[in-house]
Short mmCIF file of C-alpha atoms and ligand atoms in Angstrom, two decimals:
data_model
loop_
_atom_site.label_atom_id
_atom_site.label_comp_id
_atom_site.label_asym_id
_atom_site.label_seq_id
_atom_site.Cartn_x
_atom_site.Cartn_y
_atom_site.Cartn_z
CA MET I 1 24.15 97.18 119.57
CA GLY I 2 24.30 99.11 116.94
CA LYS I 3 25.03 102.77 116.13
CA ILE I 4 21.96 103.95 116.42
CA LYS I 5 20.09 103.63 119.80
CA ARG I 6 17.35 106.93 118.41
CA ILE I 7 16.00 107.99 115.30
CA GLY I 8 14.25 111.13 114.76
CA VAL I 9 11.42 111.36 112.55
CA LEU I 10 10.63 114.25 110.74
CA THR I 11 8.21 115.88 107.40
CA SER I 12 9.38 118.94 105.22
CA GLY I 13 8.21 120.42 102.33
CA GLY I 14 4.81 120.30 101.04
CA ASP I 15 3.11 117.67 102.15
CA ALA I 16 1.24 114.26 100.72
CA PRO I 17 -1.07 111.91 101.94
CA GLY I 18 0.89 108.97 103.31
CA MET I 19 3.22 111.06 104.76
CA ASN I 20 1.70 109.63 108.16
CA ALA I 21 1.63 106.02 106.75
CA ALA I 22 5.68 106.08 106.41
CA ILE I 23 5.91 108.16 110.51
CA ARG I 24 3.80 104.86 110.99
CA ALA I 25 6.00 102.77 109.58
CA VAL I 26 9.17 104.13 110.50
CA VAL I 27 7.36 104.50 114.74
CA ARG I 28 6.52 100.93 113.90
CA THR I 29 9.83 99.68 112.89
CA SER I 30 11.89 101.61 114.83
CA VAL I 31 9.59 99.84 117.78
CA TYR I 32 10.29 96.48 116.89
CA LYS I 33 13.85 96.93 116.06
CA GLU I 34 14.25 98.24 119.59
CA LEU I 35 15.41 101.54 118.98
CA GLU I 36 13.61 104.45 120.31
CA VAL I 37 11.99 107.20 118.57
CA THR I 38 11.67 111.15 118.83
CA GLY I 39 9.01 112.87 116.68
CA ILE I 40 10.71 116.21 115.02
CA LEU I 41 8.04 118.52 115.03
CA ASN I 42 7.90 121.76 111.94
CA GLY I 43 10.17 119.97 109.37
CA PHE I 44 13.55 121.70 109.60
CA GLN I 45 12.46 124.31 111.83
CA GLY I 46 11.87 121.46 114.60
CA LEU I 47 15.79 120.73 114.90
CA ILE I 48 16.88 123.81 114.81
CA ASP I 49 14.26 124.88 118.16
CA ALA I 50 14.30 121.59 119.65
CA SER I 51 10.60 121.10 118.95
CA PHE I 52 11.18 117.45 119.93
CA LYS I 53 8.26 114.57 121.15
CA PRO I 54 8.67 110.74 122.06
CA LEU I 55 6.68 108.65 119.83
CA TYR I 56 6.23 105.35 121.11
CA ALA I 57 3.99 102.62 119.45
CA GLN I 58 1.06 103.91 120.20
CA SER I 59 1.19 107.32 118.76
CA VAL I 60 0.75 106.50 115.60
CA SER I 61 -2.16 104.60 115.91
CA ASP I 62 -5.48 105.48 113.77
CA ILE I 63 -2.88 108.08 111.42
CA MET I 64 -2.93 106.12 108.69
CA GLN I 65 -6.29 106.78 106.95
CA ARG I 66 -6.00 110.42 107.90
CA GLY I 67 -3.26 113.24 104.60
CA GLY I 68 -1.66 115.38 105.86
CA THR I 69 1.03 115.44 108.80
CA ILE I 70 0.95 114.46 112.54
CA LEU I 71 4.43 116.05 112.93
CA LYS I 72 3.26 119.04 110.53
CA THR I 73 5.45 120.46 107.86
CA ALA I 74 7.05 123.38 107.11
CA ARG I 75 9.68 124.57 104.36
CA CYS I 76 12.97 126.56 106.18
CA GLU I 77 15.09 129.25 105.07
CA GLU I 78 17.40 129.31 108.37
CA PHE I 79 18.25 125.95 107.87
CA ARG I 80 20.15 126.58 104.53
CA LEU I 81 22.41 128.73 106.81
CA PRO I 82 25.18 126.96 107.98
CA GLU I 83 24.51 128.47 111.55
CA GLY I 84 20.74 126.80 110.84
CA ARG I 85 22.72 123.68 110.69
CA GLN I 86 24.67 124.22 113.41
CA LYS I 87 21.98 124.84 115.55
CA ALA I 88 19.97 121.93 114.40
CA TYR I 89 23.14 119.49 115.02
CA ASN I 90 23.36 120.63 119.00
CA ASN I 91 19.98 120.04 119.62
CA LEU I 92 20.07 116.76 118.15
CA LYS I 93 23.35 115.71 120.33
CA GLN I 94 21.47 116.99 122.84
CA ALA I 95 17.94 115.07 122.85
CA GLY I 96 20.67 111.73 121.83
CA ILE I 97 19.44 111.58 118.16
CA ASP I 98 21.44 109.39 116.28
CA GLY I 99 20.54 108.92 113.06
CA ILE I 100 17.30 111.42 111.26
CA VAL I 101 14.53 110.02 108.41
CA ILE I 102 13.07 112.84 106.50
CA ILE I 103 9.69 112.99 104.92
CA GLY I 104 10.06 115.96 101.59
CA GLY I 105 10.42 116.68 98.28
CA ASP I 106 13.84 117.68 96.47
CA GLY I 107 14.52 121.16 99.07
CA SER I 108 14.66 119.00 102.11
CA PHE I 109 17.18 116.45 100.40
CA THR I 110 19.56 119.23 99.57
CA GLY I 111 18.83 120.57 102.89
CA ALA I 112 19.90 117.01 104.05
CA ARG I 113 23.19 116.46 101.71
CA LEU I 114 24.25 120.11 103.45
CA PHE I 115 23.85 119.06 106.35
CA ASN I 116 25.21 115.31 105.84
CA GLU I 117 28.30 116.96 104.47
CA GLU I 118 28.72 118.61 108.04
CA TYR I 119 27.92 116.31 110.73
CA GLU I 120 28.23 112.91 111.01
CA ILE I 121 24.15 112.57 112.29
CA PRO I 122 23.05 110.88 109.17
CA PHE I 123 19.86 111.14 107.56
CA VAL I 124 18.05 108.84 104.81
CA GLY I 125 14.91 110.64 103.24
CA ILE I 126 11.98 108.78 101.73
CA PRO I 127 10.39 110.75 98.73
CA GLY I 128 7.05 112.70 100.15
CA THR I 129 5.76 115.01 97.23
CA ILE I 130 2.07 114.97 95.07
CA ASP I 131 4.33 116.09 92.20
CA ASN I 132 6.53 112.06 92.40
CA ASP I 133 9.06 114.71 90.12
CA ILE I 134 12.35 113.09 92.13
CA PHE I 135 15.09 111.43 90.46
CA GLY I 136 15.69 107.49 91.58
CA THR I 137 11.93 106.90 92.07
CA ASP I 138 9.71 105.81 89.62
CA TYR I 139 6.77 106.84 93.18
CA THR I 140 6.69 109.45 95.82
CA ILE I 141 4.39 109.33 98.98
CA GLY I 142 1.00 111.46 97.33
CA TYR I 143 1.17 110.99 94.18
CA ASP I 144 -1.68 108.17 93.30
CA THR I 145 -3.90 110.10 95.57
CA ALA I 146 -3.56 113.17 94.40
CA LEU I 147 -3.71 111.91 90.78
CA ASN I 148 -7.29 110.12 91.30
CA THR I 149 -8.33 113.53 93.40
CA VAL I 150 -8.21 114.89 90.17
CA VAL I 151 -9.84 112.24 88.63
CA GLU I 152 -12.17 112.73 90.24
CA ALA I 153 -12.89 116.53 89.86
CA VAL I 154 -12.19 116.40 86.18
CA ASP I 155 -15.34 113.39 85.77
CA LYS I 156 -17.54 116.19 87.65
CA ILE I 157 -15.81 119.00 85.94
CA ARG I 158 -17.01 117.27 82.17
CA ASP I 159 -20.19 116.97 83.02
CA THR I 160 -20.80 120.38 83.31
CA ALA I 161 -18.61 121.49 80.81
CA SER I 162 -20.20 118.59 78.12
CA ALA I 163 -24.01 119.86 79.22
CA HIS I 164 -22.74 123.59 77.87
CA ASN I 165 -20.96 122.40 75.05
CA ARG I 166 -17.91 124.64 77.02
CA MET I 167 -14.06 124.31 76.85
CA PHE I 168 -12.04 123.92 80.42
CA PHE I 169 -8.92 125.09 81.29
CA VAL I 170 -8.32 122.58 84.13
CA GLU I 171 -4.64 123.69 86.53
CA VAL I 172 -3.38 121.41 88.29
CA MET I 173 -0.08 121.28 90.75
CA GLY I 174 2.80 120.91 89.14
CA ALA I 175 5.41 123.39 89.37
CA GLU I 176 8.33 121.88 87.39
CA ALA I 177 6.81 118.31 86.07
CA GLY I 178 4.02 117.09 84.16
CA PHE I 179 2.99 113.79 86.03
CA ILE I 180 0.28 114.30 87.66
CA ALA I 181 -0.88 116.55 84.37
CA LEU I 182 0.16 113.86 82.33
CA TYR I 183 -1.53 111.19 83.89
CA SER I 184 -4.33 112.69 85.21
CA GLY I 185 -5.52 113.82 81.79
CA ILE I 186 -4.85 110.36 80.43
CA ALA I 187 -7.32 109.15 83.27
CA SER I 188 -9.81 111.87 82.33
CA GLY I 189 -9.88 111.99 78.18
CA ALA I 190 -8.96 115.24 78.34
CA GLU I 191 -8.68 116.53 74.68
CA ALA I 192 -5.17 118.12 75.69
CA ILE I 193 -2.81 117.81 78.10
CA LEU I 194 -0.04 120.70 78.57
CA ILE I 195 3.17 120.10 80.78
CA PRO I 196 6.42 122.26 81.78
CA GLU I 197 8.38 119.75 79.77
CA ILE I 198 7.10 120.17 76.12
CA LYS I 199 6.37 123.06 74.30
CA ASN I 200 2.92 124.06 72.20
CA ASP I 201 1.37 127.25 70.76
CA LEU I 202 -2.27 128.59 70.80
CA GLN I 203 -2.38 126.62 66.96
CA ASN I 204 -1.58 123.38 68.15
CA LEU I 205 -4.04 123.60 71.25
CA LYS I 206 -6.79 124.35 68.86
CA GLU I 207 -6.57 121.36 66.70
CA LEU I 208 -5.15 119.14 69.68
CA VAL I 209 -8.91 119.93 71.02
CA GLU I 210 -10.55 120.17 67.47
CA GLY I 211 -8.97 116.98 66.85
CA GLY I 212 -10.54 116.50 63.53
CA ARG I 213 -13.61 116.12 65.42
CA LYS I 214 -16.80 117.84 66.10
CA LYS I 215 -17.18 117.61 69.80
CA SER I 216 -19.17 118.86 72.75
CA SER I 217 -16.65 119.83 75.70
CA SER I 218 -13.26 119.72 75.59
CA ILE I 219 -10.83 119.80 78.76
CA ILE I 220 -7.37 121.25 78.80
CA ILE I 221 -5.48 120.31 81.44
CA VAL I 222 -2.83 122.35 82.83
CA ALA I 223 -0.02 121.81 84.56
CA GLU I 224 0.39 124.95 86.76
CA GLY I 225 4.48 125.36 85.69
CA ASP I 226 3.76 125.30 81.92
CA GLU I 227 5.12 127.79 80.42
CA GLY I 228 1.87 129.36 78.76
CA GLY I 229 1.32 131.04 82.41
CA GLY I 230 -0.91 128.87 83.82
CA ALA I 231 -4.44 128.18 83.24
CA PHE I 232 -5.96 131.76 83.61
CA ALA I 233 -3.95 133.08 81.05
CA LEU I 234 -4.09 130.03 78.48
CA ALA I 235 -7.86 130.88 79.04
CA GLU I 236 -6.75 134.70 77.91
CA ALA I 237 -5.41 134.12 75.05
CA PHE I 238 -6.89 131.62 73.44
CA LYS I 239 -10.35 133.31 73.36
CA LYS I 240 -8.37 136.25 71.71
CA GLU I 241 -7.02 134.16 69.43
CA PHE I 242 -9.84 131.98 68.18
CA LYS I 243 -13.34 133.21 68.57
CA GLY I 244 -16.21 131.49 68.67
CA TYR I 245 -16.04 129.19 71.65
CA ASP I 246 -17.16 129.20 75.72
CA VAL I 247 -14.29 128.85 77.94
CA ARG I 248 -13.86 128.18 82.06
CA VAL I 249 -11.03 127.81 83.61
CA SER I 250 -10.83 125.86 87.07
CA VAL I 251 -7.86 126.00 89.66
CA LEU I 252 -7.95 122.59 91.20
CA GLY I 253 -5.39 124.56 94.24
CA HIS I 254 -4.07 122.01 96.74
CA LEU I 255 -7.90 120.38 97.20
CA GLN I 256 -5.05 118.08 96.12
CA ARG I 257 -3.21 117.12 98.67
CA GLY I 258 -5.93 116.71 100.51
CA GLY I 259 -7.89 113.88 101.39
CA SER I 260 -7.56 109.95 103.00
CA PRO I 261 -3.91 108.52 101.27
CA SER I 262 -5.57 105.89 98.57
CA ALA I 263 -3.64 102.13 99.34
CA ILE I 264 -1.28 102.17 97.55
CA ASP I 265 0.26 105.48 99.44
CA ARG I 266 -0.71 104.07 102.46
CA VAL I 267 1.50 100.69 101.21
CA ASN I 268 3.71 102.48 99.46
CA ALA I 269 4.83 104.76 102.59
CA SER I 270 4.69 101.81 104.39
CA ARG I 271 7.39 100.46 102.92
CA LEU I 272 9.33 102.82 102.39
CA GLY I 273 9.35 103.90 106.10
CA GLN I 274 10.32 100.13 107.12
CA ALA I 275 12.93 100.58 104.18
CA ALA I 276 14.02 103.70 105.75
CA VAL I 277 14.88 102.79 109.19
CA GLU I 278 16.92 99.75 107.62
CA ALA I 279 18.47 101.18 105.78
CA LEU I 280 20.20 103.98 109.16
CA ILE I 281 20.22 100.77 111.16
CA ASP I 282 22.89 99.98 107.99
CA ASP I 283 24.37 103.07 108.02
CA GLN I 284 23.34 104.99 104.89
CA LYS I 285 23.67 108.04 105.11
CA SER I 286 22.35 110.90 102.51
CA VAL I 287 21.03 109.14 100.94
CA MET I 288 16.90 107.99 100.10
CA VAL I 289 14.84 105.21 99.75
CA GLY I 290 12.99 104.46 96.51
CA LEU I 291 10.72 102.43 94.65
CA LEU I 292 11.96 101.06 90.94
CA ASN I 293 10.41 98.72 89.46
CA ASP I 294 8.65 98.09 92.76
CA GLU I 295 11.96 97.30 94.03
CA ILE I 296 13.46 99.38 97.01
CA THR I 297 15.92 101.14 96.04
CA LEU I 298 18.70 103.09 97.60
CA VAL I 299 19.76 106.34 96.16
CA PRO I 300 22.33 108.89 97.17
CA PHE I 301 20.30 112.32 98.00
CA ARG I 302 22.98 114.21 95.39
CA LYS I 303 21.84 112.15 92.45
CA ALA I 304 17.81 112.27 93.50
CA VAL I 305 18.29 116.00 94.21
CA LYS I 306 20.49 116.79 90.95
CA GLN I 307 19.35 115.39 88.07
CA HIS I 308 15.47 115.49 86.05
CA LYS I 309 13.54 112.87 86.09
CA ASP I 310 11.75 112.88 82.74
CA VAL I 311 8.02 112.53 81.94
CA ASP I 312 7.39 109.12 79.13
CA ARG I 313 7.56 111.12 76.32
CA SER I 314 4.80 108.35 74.05
CA LEU I 315 2.63 109.11 76.87
CA ILE I 316 1.73 112.12 75.09
CA GLU I 317 1.58 110.52 71.81
CA LEU I 318 -0.92 108.56 73.66
CA SER I 319 -3.49 111.12 74.56
CA LYS I 320 -3.73 112.53 71.19
CA ILE I 321 -3.92 109.29 70.29
CA LEU I 322 -7.38 108.60 72.92
CA SER I 323 -8.78 112.49 72.70
O1 LIG X 401 5.61 119.98 95.87
C1 LIG X 401 4.37 119.98 96.10
C2 LIG X 401 3.34 121.57 95.66
O2 LIG X 401 2.16 120.92 95.87
C3 LIG X 401 3.56 121.74 94.24
O3 LIG X 401 3.13 121.08 93.17
C4 LIG X 401 2.65 122.88 94.20
O4 LIG X 401 3.78 124.09 93.23
C5 LIG X 401 3.08 123.35 95.57
O5 LIG X 401 3.84 122.82 96.51
C6 LIG X 401 2.55 124.62 96.61
O6 LIG X 401 3.22 124.96 97.22
P1 LIG X 401 2.35 125.75 98.58
O7 LIG X 401 1.97 124.55 99.32
O8 LIG X 401 3.72 126.14 99.84
O9 LIG X 401 1.58 126.84 98.03
#
């Protein structure tokens, strides 16, 4: 018998479509390996409050196609403090949990890394965030679904923009990263894409929008973390500087985080869920399982969190050529 007999699983930070598929894979792989599984509710808060419930193979029936997370999620201040982590450790010991799979983003991995510097119960992470901004993996759970949601919305906005010859500033999520903006911009044929990674000025934006051709409509995709201060601020600044544009703004907001996960998100979440359980069985600790060139990879939390994942800058060029 190996060291791990009972695995805990939790979701943390912003939810992402496909988290349920990952939970399902963690539970069913554990059952297959004859391990017991405990669901931890409300992210790190559930560790502190001992909000635990046993999970069986049947507990995760009929959840793969659902957005959100059946385990609920939260951002937890108390876990940042040593006393919070001490409480969590005591509760885990009491419940006989020998290892934890955490599904979340970089904030979640930071908490897990801190815990693993102090306590022996290992954490293995699965990247789950629509932002796709985690170093060491090409893919994060929820990104593909969010991207498709954005493209569907922008296609609809394009219809009305075109009918009225209007310019739309469409704000998408990505507080620190421009992956959603860049990819959705290319996929929807946006005239300009503004992301935190690239500096832009209004004159430049005007040139991009006009592109030497007379356009019947323009779509400008703005990542929420862009230095321009978001779509509303940018639209105001643009209108002040350049007259003659009929400008509108649309902020897509949290609808990007919901909905049924895409097939890609379901399959990748399933692969990562299985890999995370196997990593715990192999005595891994303080690492994230990721996908690089479609292969499972292990990345230390320290690296996944500290290093910056850059966007592919050649795609910016591509978007300019094609728009
Ligand atoms: O981290 C994912 C994310 O969707 C970001 O893009 C966004 O800035 C943030 O979560 C919003 O978080 P909240 O749901 O707490 O408003």
